[in-house]
Short mmCIF file of C-alpha atoms in Angstrom, two decimals:
data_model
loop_
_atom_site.label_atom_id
_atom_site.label_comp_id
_atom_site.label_asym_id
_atom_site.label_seq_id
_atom_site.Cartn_x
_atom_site.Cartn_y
_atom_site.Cartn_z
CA UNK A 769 180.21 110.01 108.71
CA UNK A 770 181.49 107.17 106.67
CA UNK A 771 182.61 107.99 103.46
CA UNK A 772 179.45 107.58 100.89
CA UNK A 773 181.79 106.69 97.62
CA UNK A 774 183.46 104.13 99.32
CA UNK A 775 180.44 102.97 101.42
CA UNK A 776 178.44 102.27 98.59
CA UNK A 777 181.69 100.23 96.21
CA UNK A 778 181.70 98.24 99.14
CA UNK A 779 178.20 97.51 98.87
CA UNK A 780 178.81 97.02 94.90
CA UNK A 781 181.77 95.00 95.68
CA UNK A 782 179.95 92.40 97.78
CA UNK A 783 177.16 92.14 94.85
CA UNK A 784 179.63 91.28 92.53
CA UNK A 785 181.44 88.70 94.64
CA UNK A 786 178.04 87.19 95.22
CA UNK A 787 177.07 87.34 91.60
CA UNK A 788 180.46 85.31 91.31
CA UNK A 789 179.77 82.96 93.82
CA UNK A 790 176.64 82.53 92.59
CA UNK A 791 175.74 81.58 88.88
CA UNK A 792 173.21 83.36 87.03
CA UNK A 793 172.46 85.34 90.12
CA UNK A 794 172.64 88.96 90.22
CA UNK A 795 171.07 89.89 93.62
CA UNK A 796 172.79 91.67 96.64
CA UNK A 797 173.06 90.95 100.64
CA UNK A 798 169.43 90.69 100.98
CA UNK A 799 167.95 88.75 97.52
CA UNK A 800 168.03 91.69 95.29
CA UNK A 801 169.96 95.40 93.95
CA UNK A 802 169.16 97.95 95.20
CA UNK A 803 166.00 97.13 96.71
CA UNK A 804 164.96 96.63 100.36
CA UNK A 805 163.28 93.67 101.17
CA UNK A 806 164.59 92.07 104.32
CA UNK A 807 165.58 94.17 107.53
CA UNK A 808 166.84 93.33 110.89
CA UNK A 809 166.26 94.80 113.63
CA UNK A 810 167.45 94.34 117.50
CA UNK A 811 165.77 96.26 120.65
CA UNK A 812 165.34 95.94 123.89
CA UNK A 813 162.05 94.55 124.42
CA UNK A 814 161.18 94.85 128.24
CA UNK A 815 159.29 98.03 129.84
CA UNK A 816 155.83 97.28 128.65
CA UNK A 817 153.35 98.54 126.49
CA UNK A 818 155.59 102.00 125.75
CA UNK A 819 158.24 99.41 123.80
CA UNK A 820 155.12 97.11 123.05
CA UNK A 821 154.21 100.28 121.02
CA UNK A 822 157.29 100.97 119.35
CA UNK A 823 158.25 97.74 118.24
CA UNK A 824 154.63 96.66 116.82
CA UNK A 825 154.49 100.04 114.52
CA UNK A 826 157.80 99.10 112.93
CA UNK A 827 156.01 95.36 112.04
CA UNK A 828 153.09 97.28 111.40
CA UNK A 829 155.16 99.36 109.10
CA UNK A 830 157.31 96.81 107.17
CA UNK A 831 154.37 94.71 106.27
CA UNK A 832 152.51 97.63 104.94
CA UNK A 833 156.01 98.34 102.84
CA UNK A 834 156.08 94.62 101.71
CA UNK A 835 158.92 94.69 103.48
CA UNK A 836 160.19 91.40 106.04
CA UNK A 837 161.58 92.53 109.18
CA UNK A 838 162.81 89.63 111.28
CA UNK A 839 163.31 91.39 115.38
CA UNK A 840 165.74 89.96 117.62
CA UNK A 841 164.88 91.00 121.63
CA UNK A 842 168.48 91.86 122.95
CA UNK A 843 167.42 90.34 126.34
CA UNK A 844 169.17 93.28 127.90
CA UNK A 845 172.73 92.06 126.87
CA UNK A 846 175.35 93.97 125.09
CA UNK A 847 177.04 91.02 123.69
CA UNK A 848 173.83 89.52 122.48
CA UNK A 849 172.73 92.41 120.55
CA UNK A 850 176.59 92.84 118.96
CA UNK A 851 176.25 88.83 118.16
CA UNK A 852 172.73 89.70 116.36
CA UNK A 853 173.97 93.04 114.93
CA UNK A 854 176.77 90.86 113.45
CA UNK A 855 174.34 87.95 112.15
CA UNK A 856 172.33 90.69 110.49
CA UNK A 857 175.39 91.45 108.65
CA UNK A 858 176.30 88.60 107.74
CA UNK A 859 173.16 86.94 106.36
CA UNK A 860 170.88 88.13 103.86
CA UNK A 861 169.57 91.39 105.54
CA UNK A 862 169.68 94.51 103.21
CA UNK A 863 169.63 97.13 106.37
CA UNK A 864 170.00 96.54 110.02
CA UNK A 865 167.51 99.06 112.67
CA UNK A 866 168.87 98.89 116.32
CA UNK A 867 167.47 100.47 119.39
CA UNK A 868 171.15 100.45 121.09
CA UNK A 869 171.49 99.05 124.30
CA UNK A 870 174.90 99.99 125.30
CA UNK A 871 175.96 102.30 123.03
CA UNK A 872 180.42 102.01 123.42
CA UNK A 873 179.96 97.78 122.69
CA UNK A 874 177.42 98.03 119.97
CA UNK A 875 179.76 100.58 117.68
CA UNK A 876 182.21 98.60 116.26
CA UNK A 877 179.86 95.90 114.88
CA UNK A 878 177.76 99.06 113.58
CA UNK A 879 180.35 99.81 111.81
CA UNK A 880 181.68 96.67 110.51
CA UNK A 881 178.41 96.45 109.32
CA UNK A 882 178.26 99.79 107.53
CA UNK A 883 181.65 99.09 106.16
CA UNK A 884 180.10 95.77 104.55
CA UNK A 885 177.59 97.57 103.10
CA UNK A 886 175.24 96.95 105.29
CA UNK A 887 173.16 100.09 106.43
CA UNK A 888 172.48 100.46 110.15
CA UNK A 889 169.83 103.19 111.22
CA UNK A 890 169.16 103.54 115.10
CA UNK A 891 165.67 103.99 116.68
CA UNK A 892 164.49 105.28 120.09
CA UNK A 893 168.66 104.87 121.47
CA UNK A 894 171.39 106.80 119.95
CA UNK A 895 175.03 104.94 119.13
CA UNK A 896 178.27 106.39 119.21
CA UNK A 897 179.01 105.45 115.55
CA UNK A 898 179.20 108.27 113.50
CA UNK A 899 179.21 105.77 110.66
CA UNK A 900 175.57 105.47 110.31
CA UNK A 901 173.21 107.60 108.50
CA UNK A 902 170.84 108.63 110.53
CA UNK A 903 169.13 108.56 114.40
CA UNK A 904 165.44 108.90 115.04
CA UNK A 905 164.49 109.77 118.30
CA UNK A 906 163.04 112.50 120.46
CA UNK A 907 165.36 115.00 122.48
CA UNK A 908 165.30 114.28 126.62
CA UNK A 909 166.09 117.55 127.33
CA UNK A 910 163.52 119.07 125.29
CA UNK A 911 160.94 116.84 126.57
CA UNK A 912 162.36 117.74 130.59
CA UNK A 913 162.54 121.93 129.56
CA UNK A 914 158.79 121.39 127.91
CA UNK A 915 157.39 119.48 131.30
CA UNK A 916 158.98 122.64 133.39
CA UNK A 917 156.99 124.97 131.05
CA UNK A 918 153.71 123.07 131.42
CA UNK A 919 154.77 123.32 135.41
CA UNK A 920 155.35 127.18 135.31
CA UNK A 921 151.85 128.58 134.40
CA UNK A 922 150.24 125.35 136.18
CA UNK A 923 151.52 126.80 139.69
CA UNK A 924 150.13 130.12 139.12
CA UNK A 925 146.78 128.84 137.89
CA UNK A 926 146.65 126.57 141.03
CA UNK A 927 147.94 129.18 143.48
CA UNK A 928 147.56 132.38 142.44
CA UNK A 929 148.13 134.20 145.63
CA UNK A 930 151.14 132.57 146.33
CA UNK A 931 154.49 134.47 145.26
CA UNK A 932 156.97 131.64 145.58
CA UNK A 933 156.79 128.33 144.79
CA UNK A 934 158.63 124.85 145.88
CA UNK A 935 158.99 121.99 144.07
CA UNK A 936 160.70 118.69 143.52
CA UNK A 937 162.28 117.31 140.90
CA UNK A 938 161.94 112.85 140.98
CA UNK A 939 164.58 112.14 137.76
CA UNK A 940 166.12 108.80 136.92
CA UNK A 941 169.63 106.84 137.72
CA UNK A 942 172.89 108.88 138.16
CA UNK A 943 174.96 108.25 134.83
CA UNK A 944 171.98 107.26 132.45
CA UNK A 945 172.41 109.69 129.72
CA UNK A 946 168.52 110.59 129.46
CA UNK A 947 167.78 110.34 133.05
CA UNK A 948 170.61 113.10 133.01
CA UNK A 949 169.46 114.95 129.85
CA UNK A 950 165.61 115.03 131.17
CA UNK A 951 166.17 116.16 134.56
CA UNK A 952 168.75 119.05 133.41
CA UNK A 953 166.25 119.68 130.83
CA UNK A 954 163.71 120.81 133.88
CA UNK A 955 166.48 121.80 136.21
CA UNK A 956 167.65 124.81 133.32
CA UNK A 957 164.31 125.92 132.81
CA UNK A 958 163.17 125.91 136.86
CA UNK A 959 166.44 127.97 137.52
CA UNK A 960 165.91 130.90 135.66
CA UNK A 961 162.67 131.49 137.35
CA UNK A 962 162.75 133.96 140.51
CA UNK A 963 159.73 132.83 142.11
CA UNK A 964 160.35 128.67 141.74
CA UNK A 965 162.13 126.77 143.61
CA UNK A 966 163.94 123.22 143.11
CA UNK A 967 164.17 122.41 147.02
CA UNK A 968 165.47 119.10 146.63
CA UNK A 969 166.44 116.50 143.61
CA UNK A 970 164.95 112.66 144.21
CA UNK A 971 166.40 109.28 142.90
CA UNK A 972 163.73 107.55 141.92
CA UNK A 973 165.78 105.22 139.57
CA UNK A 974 163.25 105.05 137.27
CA UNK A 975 161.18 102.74 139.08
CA UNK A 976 157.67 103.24 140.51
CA UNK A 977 158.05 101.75 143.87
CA UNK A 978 160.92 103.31 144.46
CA UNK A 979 159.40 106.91 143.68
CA UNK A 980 156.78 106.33 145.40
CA UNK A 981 158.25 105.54 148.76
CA UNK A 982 161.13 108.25 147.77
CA UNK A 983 158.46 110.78 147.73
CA UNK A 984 156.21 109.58 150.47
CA UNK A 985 159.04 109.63 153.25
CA UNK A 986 160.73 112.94 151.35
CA UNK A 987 156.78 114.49 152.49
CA UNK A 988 156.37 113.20 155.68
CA UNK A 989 160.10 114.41 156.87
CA UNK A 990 159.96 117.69 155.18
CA UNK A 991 156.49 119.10 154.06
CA UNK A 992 154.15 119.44 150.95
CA UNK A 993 156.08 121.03 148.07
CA UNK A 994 153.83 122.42 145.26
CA UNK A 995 154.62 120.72 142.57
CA UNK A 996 156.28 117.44 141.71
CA UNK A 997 158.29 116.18 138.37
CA UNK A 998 158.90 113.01 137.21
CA UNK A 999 161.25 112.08 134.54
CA UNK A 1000 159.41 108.69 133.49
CA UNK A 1001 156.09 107.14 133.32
CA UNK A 1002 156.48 104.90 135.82
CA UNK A 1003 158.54 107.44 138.44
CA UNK A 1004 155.11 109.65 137.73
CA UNK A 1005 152.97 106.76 138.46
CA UNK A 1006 155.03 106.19 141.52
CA UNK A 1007 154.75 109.91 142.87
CA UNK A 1008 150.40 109.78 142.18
CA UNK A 1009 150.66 106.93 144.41
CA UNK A 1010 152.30 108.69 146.88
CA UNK A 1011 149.73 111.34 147.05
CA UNK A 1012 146.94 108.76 147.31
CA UNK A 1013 149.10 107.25 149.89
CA UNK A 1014 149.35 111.21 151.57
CA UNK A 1015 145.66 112.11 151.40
CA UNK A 1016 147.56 114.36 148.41
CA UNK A 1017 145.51 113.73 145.45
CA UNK A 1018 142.84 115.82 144.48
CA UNK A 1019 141.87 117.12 140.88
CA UNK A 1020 144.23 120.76 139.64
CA UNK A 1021 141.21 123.48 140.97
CA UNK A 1022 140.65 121.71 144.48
CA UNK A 1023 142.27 122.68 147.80
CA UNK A 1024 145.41 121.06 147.94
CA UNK A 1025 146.33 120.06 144.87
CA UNK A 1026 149.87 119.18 143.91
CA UNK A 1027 150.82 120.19 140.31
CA UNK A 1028 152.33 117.00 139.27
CA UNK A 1029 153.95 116.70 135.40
CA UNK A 1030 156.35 114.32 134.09
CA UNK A 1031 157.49 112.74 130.86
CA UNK A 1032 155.97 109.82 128.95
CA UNK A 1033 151.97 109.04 128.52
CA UNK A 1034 150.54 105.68 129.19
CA UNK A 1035 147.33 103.49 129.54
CA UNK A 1036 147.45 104.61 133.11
CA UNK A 1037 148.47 108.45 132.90
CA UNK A 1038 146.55 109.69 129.79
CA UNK A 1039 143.48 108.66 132.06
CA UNK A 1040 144.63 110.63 135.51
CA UNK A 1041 145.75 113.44 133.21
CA UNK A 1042 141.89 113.77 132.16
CA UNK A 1043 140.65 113.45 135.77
CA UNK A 1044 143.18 116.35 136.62
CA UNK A 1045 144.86 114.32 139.16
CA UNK A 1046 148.57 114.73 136.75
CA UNK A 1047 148.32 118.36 135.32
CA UNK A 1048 150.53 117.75 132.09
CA UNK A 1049 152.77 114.78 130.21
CA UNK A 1050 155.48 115.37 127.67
CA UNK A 1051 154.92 112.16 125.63
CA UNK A 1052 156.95 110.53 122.75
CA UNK A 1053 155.74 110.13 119.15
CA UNK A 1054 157.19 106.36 119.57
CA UNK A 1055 155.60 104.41 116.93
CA UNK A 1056 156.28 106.97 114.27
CA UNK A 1057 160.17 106.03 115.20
CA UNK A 1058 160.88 103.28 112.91
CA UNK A 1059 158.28 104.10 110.18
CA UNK A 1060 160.71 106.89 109.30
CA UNK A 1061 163.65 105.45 109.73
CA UNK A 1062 162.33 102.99 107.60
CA UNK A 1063 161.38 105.75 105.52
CA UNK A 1064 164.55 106.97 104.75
CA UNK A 1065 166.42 103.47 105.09
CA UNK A 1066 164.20 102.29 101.77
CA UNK A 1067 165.71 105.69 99.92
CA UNK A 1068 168.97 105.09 100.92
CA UNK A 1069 169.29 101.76 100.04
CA UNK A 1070 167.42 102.47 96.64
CA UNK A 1071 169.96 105.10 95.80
CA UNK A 1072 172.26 103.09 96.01
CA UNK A 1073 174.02 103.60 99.77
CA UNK A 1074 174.01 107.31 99.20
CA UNK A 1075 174.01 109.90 102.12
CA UNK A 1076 172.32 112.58 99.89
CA UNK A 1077 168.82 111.18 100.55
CA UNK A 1078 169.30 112.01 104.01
CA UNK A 1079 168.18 115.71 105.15
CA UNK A 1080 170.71 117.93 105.76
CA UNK A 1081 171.62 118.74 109.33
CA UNK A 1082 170.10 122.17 110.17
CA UNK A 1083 166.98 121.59 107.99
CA UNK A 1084 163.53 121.00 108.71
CA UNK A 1085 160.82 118.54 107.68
CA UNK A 1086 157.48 118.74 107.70
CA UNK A 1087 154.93 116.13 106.91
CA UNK A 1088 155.04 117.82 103.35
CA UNK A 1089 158.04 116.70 103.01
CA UNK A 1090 158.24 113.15 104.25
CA UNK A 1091 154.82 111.40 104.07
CA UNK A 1092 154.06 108.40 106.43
CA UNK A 1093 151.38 106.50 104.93
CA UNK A 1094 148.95 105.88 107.08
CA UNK A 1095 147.30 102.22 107.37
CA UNK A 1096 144.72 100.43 109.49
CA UNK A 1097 146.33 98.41 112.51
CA UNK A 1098 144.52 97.74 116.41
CA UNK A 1099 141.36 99.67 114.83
CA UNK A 1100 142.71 103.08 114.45
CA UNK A 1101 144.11 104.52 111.09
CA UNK A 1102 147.74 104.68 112.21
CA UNK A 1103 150.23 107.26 111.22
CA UNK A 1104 147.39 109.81 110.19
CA UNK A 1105 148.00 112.12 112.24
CA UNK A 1106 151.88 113.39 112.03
CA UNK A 1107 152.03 114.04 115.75
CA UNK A 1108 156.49 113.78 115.02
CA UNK A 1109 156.51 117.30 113.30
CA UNK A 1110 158.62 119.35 112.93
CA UNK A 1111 161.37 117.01 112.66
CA UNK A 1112 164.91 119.06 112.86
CA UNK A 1113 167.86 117.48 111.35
CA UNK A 1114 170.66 118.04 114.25
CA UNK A 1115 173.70 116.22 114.07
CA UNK A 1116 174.60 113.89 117.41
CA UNK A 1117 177.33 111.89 117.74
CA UNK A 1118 178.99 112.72 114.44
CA UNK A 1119 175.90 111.45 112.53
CA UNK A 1120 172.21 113.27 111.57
CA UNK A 1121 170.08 113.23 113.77
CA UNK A 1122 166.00 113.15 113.06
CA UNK A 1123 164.92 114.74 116.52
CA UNK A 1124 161.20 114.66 116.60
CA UNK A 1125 159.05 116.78 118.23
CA UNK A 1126 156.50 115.82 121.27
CA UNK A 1127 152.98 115.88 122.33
CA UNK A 1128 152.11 117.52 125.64
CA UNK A 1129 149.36 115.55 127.16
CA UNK A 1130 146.21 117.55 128.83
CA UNK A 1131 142.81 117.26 129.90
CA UNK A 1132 141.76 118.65 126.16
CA UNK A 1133 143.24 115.94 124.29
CA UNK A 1134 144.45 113.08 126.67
CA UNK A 1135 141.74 110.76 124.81
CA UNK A 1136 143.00 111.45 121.09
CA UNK A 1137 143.34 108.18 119.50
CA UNK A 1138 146.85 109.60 118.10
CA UNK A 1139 148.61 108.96 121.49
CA UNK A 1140 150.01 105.60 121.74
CA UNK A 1141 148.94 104.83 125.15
CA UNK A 1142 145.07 105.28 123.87
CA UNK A 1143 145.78 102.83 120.83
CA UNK A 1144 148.38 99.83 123.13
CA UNK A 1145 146.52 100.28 126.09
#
């Protein structure tokens, strides 16, 4: 991590040039000491209501803090989200949050903006900086181990004469670090079960259509499996389809049934989870992701730049410790319930890391108004 003595003269350095520059004014990069009043923040803003959800809390958020958050879409471009990163910097922004979209060409202006003083906190999508002082964001492997686990006991409920089991596991793009980290996170758990196994690993690229047809003609060539995971929403949606498509889909209790689990809730899954049709969905606390960023971005700043406001790696915190306030937004008293805890403090990256926990999504609460997809859908 950047070193917090010289992090925060820098910071004290640039409020004195600008109290130079500037007659008769005393105020820092964004209008005041100390204080945190103007953030900027750059994300990717494409894959529906999921980011819809994420990005809305944190403007949901800042206006509840008094605080003005100004978001730049990175329209899916490196360079444009370095460009913004580096505008953010150089204006009159006292902290900087950034869902990274390519995390080796985003660092250095992360940390040209840390070295002016400038805090950068990351959301959602990690960066390789180890400048900044702090990542908020679930763990992809955790959320792949925990769908395995809901598939484990779901097999034996649905087939309980049966002493093996196949199944198939539909993950995301070669190379993509959580397409990797979710399916590994099933693949580890699946292997050190006798009676399971993982007959075959699917592409589905994280796309529906392509899942779907991935599945259907996987099927047709080869046989029913009995169960299926996906690694997204939208690869899940894909495989459902692909049932309807196969005669396939029938509620978990009826003849036939394929256990079918997979990461991420939705406007369309939290409803097919209650019908029974998707047995269980690990989903993401995603608009409590920048509230406590934001959380701990207002404390740092307020403290003057200092690290020590920041939990230490190893620790845990509990909503005793850190308290989202909750607020009314879409018709539903937001935040209330702290659906992110425990939060463990790991380190990734060479920086802390606020991993989250997750919901698991059944047929006894996949109508809570605490799951995103119930609130944006």
């Amino acid at each position: 991590m950047v070193n917090t003595n010289r992090r925060t003269f820098l910071k004290a350095a640039g409020a004195a040039v600008s109290a130079t520059a500037v007659a008769g004014c005393s105020a820092g990069p964004g209008g005041s000491d100390n204080t945190l009043e103007k953030v900027g923040m750059s994300a990717y803003v494409r894959g529906g209501s999921w980011i819809t959800a994420y990005i809305e809390a944190a403007r949901f958020y800042a206006e509840d803090l008094g605080i003005e958050l100004e978001v730049r879409p990175n329209q899916q471009s490196a360079q444009k989200q370095v460009q913004d990163i580096r505008d953010f910097t150089n204006g009159d922004h006292d902290a900087i949050l950034v869902g990274v979209w390519s995390t080796g060409a985003a660092e250095g202006a992360i940390n040209q903006a840390m070295e002016a003083g400038t805090p950068v906190f990351a959301t959602n999508a990690d960066t390789s900086s180890s400048e900044i002082p702090l990542y908020v964001g679930f763990s992809n492997y955790d959320g792949g181990a925990a769908s395995a686990e809901e598939m484990i006991p779901a097999l034996e409920e649905q087939y309980p004469d049966k002493d093996n089991y196949r199944v198939l596991n539909v993950r995301g793009p070669q190379g993509n670090q959580s397409a990797n980290q979710r399916s590994q996170g099933f693949l580890d758990v699946m292997a050190e079960q006798d009676n399971i196994e993982v007959v075959q690993t699917l592409n589905g690229e994280y796309a529906r259509d392509v899942a779907q047809s991935t599945v259907q003609q996987w099927v047709n060539a080869n046989g029913v499996v009995d169960g299926i995971y996906s690694g997204n929403l939208s690869m899940g949606l894909g495989v459902v389809q692909a049932m309807r498509n196969e005669d396939l889909l029938v509620p978990k209790g009826e003849d036939g049934h394929v256990v079918l689990t997979q990461m991420d809730g939705s406007p369309e899954v939290n409803p097919l989870v209650g019908e029974g049709m998707i047995d269980a969905a690990v989903d993401q606390p995603n608009y409590f992701y920048n509230p406590i960023a934001m959380q701990y971005m207002k404390q740092y700043v307020e403290a003057g730049n200092d690290d020590s406001v920041i939990p230490e790696v190893g620790s845990e915190v509990t909503a005793d410790d850190l308290t989202i306030e909750s607020g009314q937004h879409k018709g539903v008293e937001m935040w209330s319930e702290p659906i992110w805890e425990p939060g463990i403090i790991r380190e990734q990256n060479g920086h802390p890391w606020f991993r989250t926990n997750s919901v698991v999504i059944t047929q006894e609460n996949y109508d809570q108004p605490f799951l995103w997809g119930n609130v944006w859908g």
